[in-house]
Short mmCIF file of C-alpha atoms in Angstrom, two decimals:
data_model
loop_
_atom_site.label_atom_id
_atom_site.label_comp_id
_atom_site.label_asym_id
_atom_site.label_seq_id
_atom_site.Cartn_x
_atom_site.Cartn_y
_atom_site.Cartn_z
CA MET A 25 12.93 6.91 6.13
CA ARG A 26 11.82 4.74 3.20
CA GLU A 27 10.20 7.72 1.47
CA ALA A 28 13.27 9.86 2.15
CA LEU A 29 15.50 7.28 0.51
CA VAL A 30 13.25 7.05 -2.54
CA ALA A 31 13.09 10.85 -2.86
CA ALA A 32 16.88 11.17 -2.56
CA ALA A 33 17.48 8.37 -5.05
CA PHE A 34 15.22 9.85 -7.71
CA GLU A 35 16.67 13.31 -7.26
CA LEU A 36 20.10 11.87 -7.98
CA PHE A 37 18.92 9.55 -10.77
CA LEU A 38 17.34 12.45 -12.62
CA ASP A 39 20.33 14.72 -12.04
CA ARG A 40 23.27 12.35 -12.57
CA GLY A 41 21.75 9.27 -14.15
CA PHE A 42 21.01 5.85 -12.66
CA GLU A 43 24.34 4.22 -13.46
CA GLN A 44 26.34 7.19 -12.15
CA THR A 45 24.54 7.23 -8.79
CA THR A 46 25.84 5.01 -6.00
CA ILE A 47 24.14 3.81 -2.84
CA ASP A 48 26.62 5.93 -0.88
CA ASP A 49 25.38 8.98 -2.83
CA ILE A 50 21.78 8.15 -1.94
CA VAL A 51 22.32 7.63 1.78
CA SER A 52 24.48 10.75 1.95
CA LEU A 53 21.74 12.90 0.46
CA ALA A 54 19.08 11.26 2.62
CA GLY A 55 21.21 11.75 5.73
CA VAL A 56 21.23 8.08 6.80
CA GLY A 57 23.70 5.22 6.87
CA ARG A 58 24.15 2.34 4.42
CA ARG A 59 22.59 -0.04 6.93
CA SER A 60 19.37 1.96 6.80
CA PHE A 61 19.28 1.67 3.02
CA PHE A 62 19.63 -2.12 3.05
CA ARG A 63 16.99 -2.39 5.75
CA TYR A 64 14.46 -1.25 3.13
CA PHE A 65 15.99 -2.14 -0.24
CA PRO A 66 18.13 -5.16 -1.20
CA ALA A 67 19.71 -3.31 -4.15
CA LYS A 68 19.75 0.01 -5.96
CA GLU A 69 17.21 -1.25 -8.52
CA ASP A 70 14.68 -1.91 -5.79
CA VAL A 71 14.49 1.76 -4.83
CA VAL A 72 13.08 2.47 -8.30
CA PHE A 73 10.16 0.10 -7.63
CA PRO A 74 9.45 0.63 -3.92
CA ASP A 75 5.72 -0.06 -4.07
CA HIS A 76 5.47 -3.33 -5.96
CA GLU A 77 5.84 -5.66 -2.97
CA ARG A 78 2.86 -3.98 -1.32
CA SER A 79 0.93 -3.99 -4.59
CA LEU A 80 1.61 -7.68 -5.20
CA ALA A 81 0.50 -8.51 -1.66
CA GLU A 82 -2.72 -6.54 -2.13
CA MET A 83 -3.39 -8.29 -5.44
CA THR A 84 -2.87 -11.69 -3.83
CA GLU A 85 -5.18 -10.81 -0.94
CA PHE A 86 -7.81 -9.55 -3.36
CA LEU A 87 -7.69 -12.73 -5.44
CA ASP A 88 -7.97 -14.84 -2.29
CA SER A 89 -10.96 -12.79 -1.13
CA GLY A 90 -13.19 -14.20 -3.86
CA THR A 91 -16.11 -16.42 -2.93
CA GLY A 92 -15.58 -18.82 -5.81
CA GLU A 93 -18.87 -17.77 -7.35
CA GLU A 94 -17.57 -14.73 -9.22
CA ASP A 95 -16.44 -14.85 -12.83
CA PRO A 96 -12.73 -15.75 -12.55
CA VAL A 97 -11.76 -13.71 -15.61
CA LYS A 98 -13.50 -10.59 -14.28
CA HIS A 99 -11.99 -11.15 -10.84
CA ALA A 100 -8.50 -11.37 -12.36
CA CYS A 101 -9.15 -8.18 -14.32
CA ALA A 102 -10.32 -6.43 -11.17
CA ALA A 103 -7.09 -7.50 -9.46
CA ALA A 104 -5.07 -5.98 -12.29
CA ARG A 105 -6.93 -2.71 -11.87
CA LEU A 106 -5.45 -2.46 -8.37
CA VAL A 107 -1.96 -2.28 -9.86
CA LEU A 108 -2.82 0.56 -12.22
CA ARG A 109 -4.55 2.38 -9.37
CA MET A 110 -1.25 2.11 -7.44
CA TYR A 111 0.52 3.92 -10.28
CA ALA A 112 -2.24 6.53 -10.51
CA GLU A 113 -1.96 7.36 -6.81
CA GLN A 114 1.44 8.97 -7.52
CA PRO A 115 1.27 10.23 -11.11
CA SER A 116 4.42 12.40 -11.03
CA PHE A 117 6.54 9.64 -9.52
CA SER A 118 5.11 7.03 -11.90
CA VAL A 119 5.85 9.17 -14.96
CA GLN A 120 9.39 9.88 -13.72
CA ARG A 121 9.98 6.17 -13.17
CA TYR A 122 8.65 5.33 -16.64
CA ARG A 123 11.00 7.82 -18.27
CA LEU A 124 13.92 6.56 -16.21
CA THR A 125 13.33 2.89 -17.03
CA ARG A 126 13.15 3.73 -20.76
CA LYS A 127 16.75 4.95 -20.54
CA VAL A 128 18.30 2.17 -18.45
CA PRO A 129 18.33 -1.37 -19.93
CA GLY A 130 18.99 -2.92 -16.52
CA LEU A 131 15.85 -1.33 -15.10
CA ARG A 132 13.77 -2.54 -18.02
CA ALA A 133 14.97 -6.08 -17.33
CA TYR A 134 14.16 -5.65 -13.64
CA GLU A 135 10.71 -4.35 -14.53
CA LEU A 136 10.05 -7.43 -16.67
CA SER A 137 10.82 -9.63 -13.67
CA VAL A 138 8.27 -7.66 -11.63
CA VAL A 139 5.65 -8.05 -14.37
CA TRP A 140 6.30 -11.80 -14.44
CA ARG A 141 5.48 -12.03 -10.73
CA TYR A 142 2.10 -10.38 -11.31
CA GLU A 143 1.39 -12.72 -14.21
CA HIS A 144 2.47 -15.75 -12.16
CA THR A 145 0.12 -14.73 -9.33
CA LEU A 146 -2.83 -14.30 -11.70
CA ALA A 147 -2.09 -17.61 -13.42
CA ALA A 148 -1.95 -19.47 -10.09
CA TYR A 149 -5.37 -18.09 -9.14
CA LEU A 150 -6.87 -18.97 -12.52
CA ARG A 151 -5.43 -22.49 -12.49
CA GLY A 152 -7.27 -23.07 -9.24
CA ARG A 153 -10.53 -21.78 -10.71
CA PHE A 154 -10.14 -23.81 -13.93
CA ALA A 155 -8.93 -26.98 -12.21
CA ASP A 156 -11.96 -28.99 -13.42
CA ARG A 157 -11.36 -28.17 -17.10
CA PRO A 158 -9.15 -30.30 -19.37
CA ASP A 159 -7.63 -27.12 -20.78
CA GLY A 160 -7.44 -25.46 -17.35
CA PRO A 161 -3.65 -24.89 -17.12
CA LEU A 162 -3.44 -23.62 -20.70
CA ARG A 163 -6.48 -21.36 -20.30
CA ALA A 164 -5.12 -19.98 -17.02
CA ASP A 165 -1.71 -19.12 -18.46
CA VAL A 166 -3.13 -17.56 -21.62
CA ILE A 167 -5.72 -15.45 -19.78
CA ALA A 168 -3.18 -14.32 -17.18
CA ALA A 169 -0.88 -13.19 -19.98
CA ALA A 170 -3.79 -11.41 -21.68
CA VAL A 171 -4.75 -9.59 -18.48
CA VAL A 172 -1.18 -8.42 -17.91
CA SER A 173 -0.76 -7.35 -21.55
CA ALA A 174 -4.02 -5.41 -21.53
CA HIS A 175 -3.12 -3.79 -18.21
CA ASN A 176 0.31 -2.79 -19.50
CA HIS A 177 -1.20 -1.33 -22.65
CA ALA A 178 -3.50 0.87 -20.55
CA LEU A 179 -0.66 1.77 -18.19
CA ARG A 180 1.73 2.76 -20.98
CA THR A 181 -0.96 4.82 -22.69
CA TRP A 182 -1.52 6.74 -19.46
CA LEU A 183 2.21 7.14 -18.75
CA ARG A 184 2.95 8.37 -22.28
CA SER A 185 0.36 11.08 -21.76
CA GLY A 186 2.39 12.28 -18.78
CA GLY A 187 -0.32 11.00 -16.45
CA GLU A 188 -2.86 13.37 -18.00
CA SER A 189 -5.20 10.94 -19.74
CA ASP A 190 -8.13 9.20 -18.03
CA TRP A 191 -6.54 6.07 -16.57
CA VAL A 192 -9.91 4.69 -15.46
CA ALA A 193 -11.23 4.81 -19.03
CA GLU A 194 -7.99 3.28 -20.32
CA VAL A 195 -8.04 0.30 -17.97
CA ASP A 196 -11.81 -0.18 -18.34
CA ALA A 197 -11.45 -0.49 -22.11
CA ALA A 198 -8.48 -2.85 -21.78
CA MET A 199 -10.14 -5.13 -19.23
CA ALA A 200 -13.43 -5.12 -21.18
CA PHE A 201 -11.51 -6.47 -24.17
CA VAL A 202 -10.15 -9.34 -22.06
CA THR A 203 -13.49 -10.26 -20.50
CA THR A 204 -15.33 -10.06 -23.83
CA THR A 205 -12.72 -12.37 -25.35
CA TRP A 206 -12.29 -14.91 -22.55
CA SER A 207 -15.18 -14.80 -20.08
CA ASP A 208 -17.69 -17.67 -20.25
CA ARG A 209 -20.40 -15.47 -18.78
CA PRO A 210 -22.34 -12.85 -20.73
CA ALA A 211 -21.76 -9.21 -19.90
CA ASP A 212 -23.91 -7.97 -17.04
CA SER A 213 -26.51 -5.35 -17.81
CA ALA A 214 -28.72 -3.17 -15.66
CA PRO A 215 -32.43 -4.07 -15.42
CA ASP A 216 -34.73 -2.30 -17.88
CA GLY A 217 -35.60 1.20 -16.76
CA GLU A 218 -32.86 1.33 -14.14
CA ASP A 219 -30.90 4.58 -14.17
CA ALA A 220 -27.37 4.11 -12.90
CA ALA A 221 -27.20 7.81 -12.07
CA ASP A 222 -29.83 7.26 -9.36
CA ASP A 223 -27.79 4.61 -7.53
CA VAL A 224 -26.84 5.60 -3.99
CA VAL A 225 -24.54 3.42 -1.92
CA VAL A 226 -23.54 3.96 1.70
CA LEU A 227 -20.43 2.02 2.71
CA VAL A 228 -19.49 1.39 6.33
CA ALA A 229 -15.88 0.29 6.72
CA SER A 230 -13.04 0.35 9.20
CA ARG A 231 -10.58 3.20 8.76
CA ARG A 232 -7.87 0.54 8.62
CA ALA A 233 -9.52 -1.34 5.75
CA PRO A 234 -7.41 -1.35 2.55
CA LEU A 235 -8.66 0.83 -0.29
CA TRP A 236 -9.24 -2.13 -2.59
CA ARG A 237 -11.63 -3.75 -0.11
CA MET A 238 -13.76 -0.59 0.08
CA VAL A 239 -13.78 -0.29 -3.70
CA GLN A 240 -14.72 -3.96 -3.94
CA GLY A 241 -17.65 -3.37 -1.58
CA ILE A 242 -18.94 -0.45 -3.61
CA GLU A 243 -18.58 -2.29 -6.91
CA SER A 244 -20.29 -5.36 -5.47
CA ALA A 245 -23.24 -3.25 -4.38
CA LEU A 246 -23.51 -1.49 -7.75
CA GLY A 247 -22.88 -4.55 -9.88
CA ASP A 248 -20.09 -5.47 -12.29
CA THR A 249 -21.17 -2.87 -14.86
CA HIS A 250 -20.22 -0.06 -12.50
CA ARG A 251 -16.51 0.41 -11.87
CA VAL A 252 -15.06 2.78 -9.31
#
């Protein structure tokens, strides 16, 4: 039902425009009642961003999964990668949403509020990791803002290409810039003579395990220089 409502909404948004489409129009096309709409979405704007609550929850779980021994800046960057991966899972929908939000000022404002929640979550994690530093709160807020800005730069580059460019390369370059600038730890490197192409990893995981946890397991086995 949720997917049907999103599909109906975007069909109407693209045909009539966001402002000209009502909730009654959406539920009529989807073949459900208004009560069903509000069971899934508090307002019309929320149907444009149906996946961010799940994405934010996954980011929070990922940040909380750290051992406390990992580089906090790299861990925050890895969390941001999850968000871009969410966009990349549905390239056509993501590109349509990007084009729609460029046309509707109200949606751009709504999108900024969503971005702030990601930044707030990253900053809260980093403040905990930098709690023993005199500049901890400042460092946390600045790095969180840098991670979000770098992520958004990579995301917009990919979206402007119509979802055709290499999003992995885009986000890798953006996150490398952040870690090079802010991380206290030197960049990891493979031991001399080690050929990354020869690495073989076998992962055993529950079918119910979230994708990010499986990716985290693979990356942990390969080392921070290898990103999935």
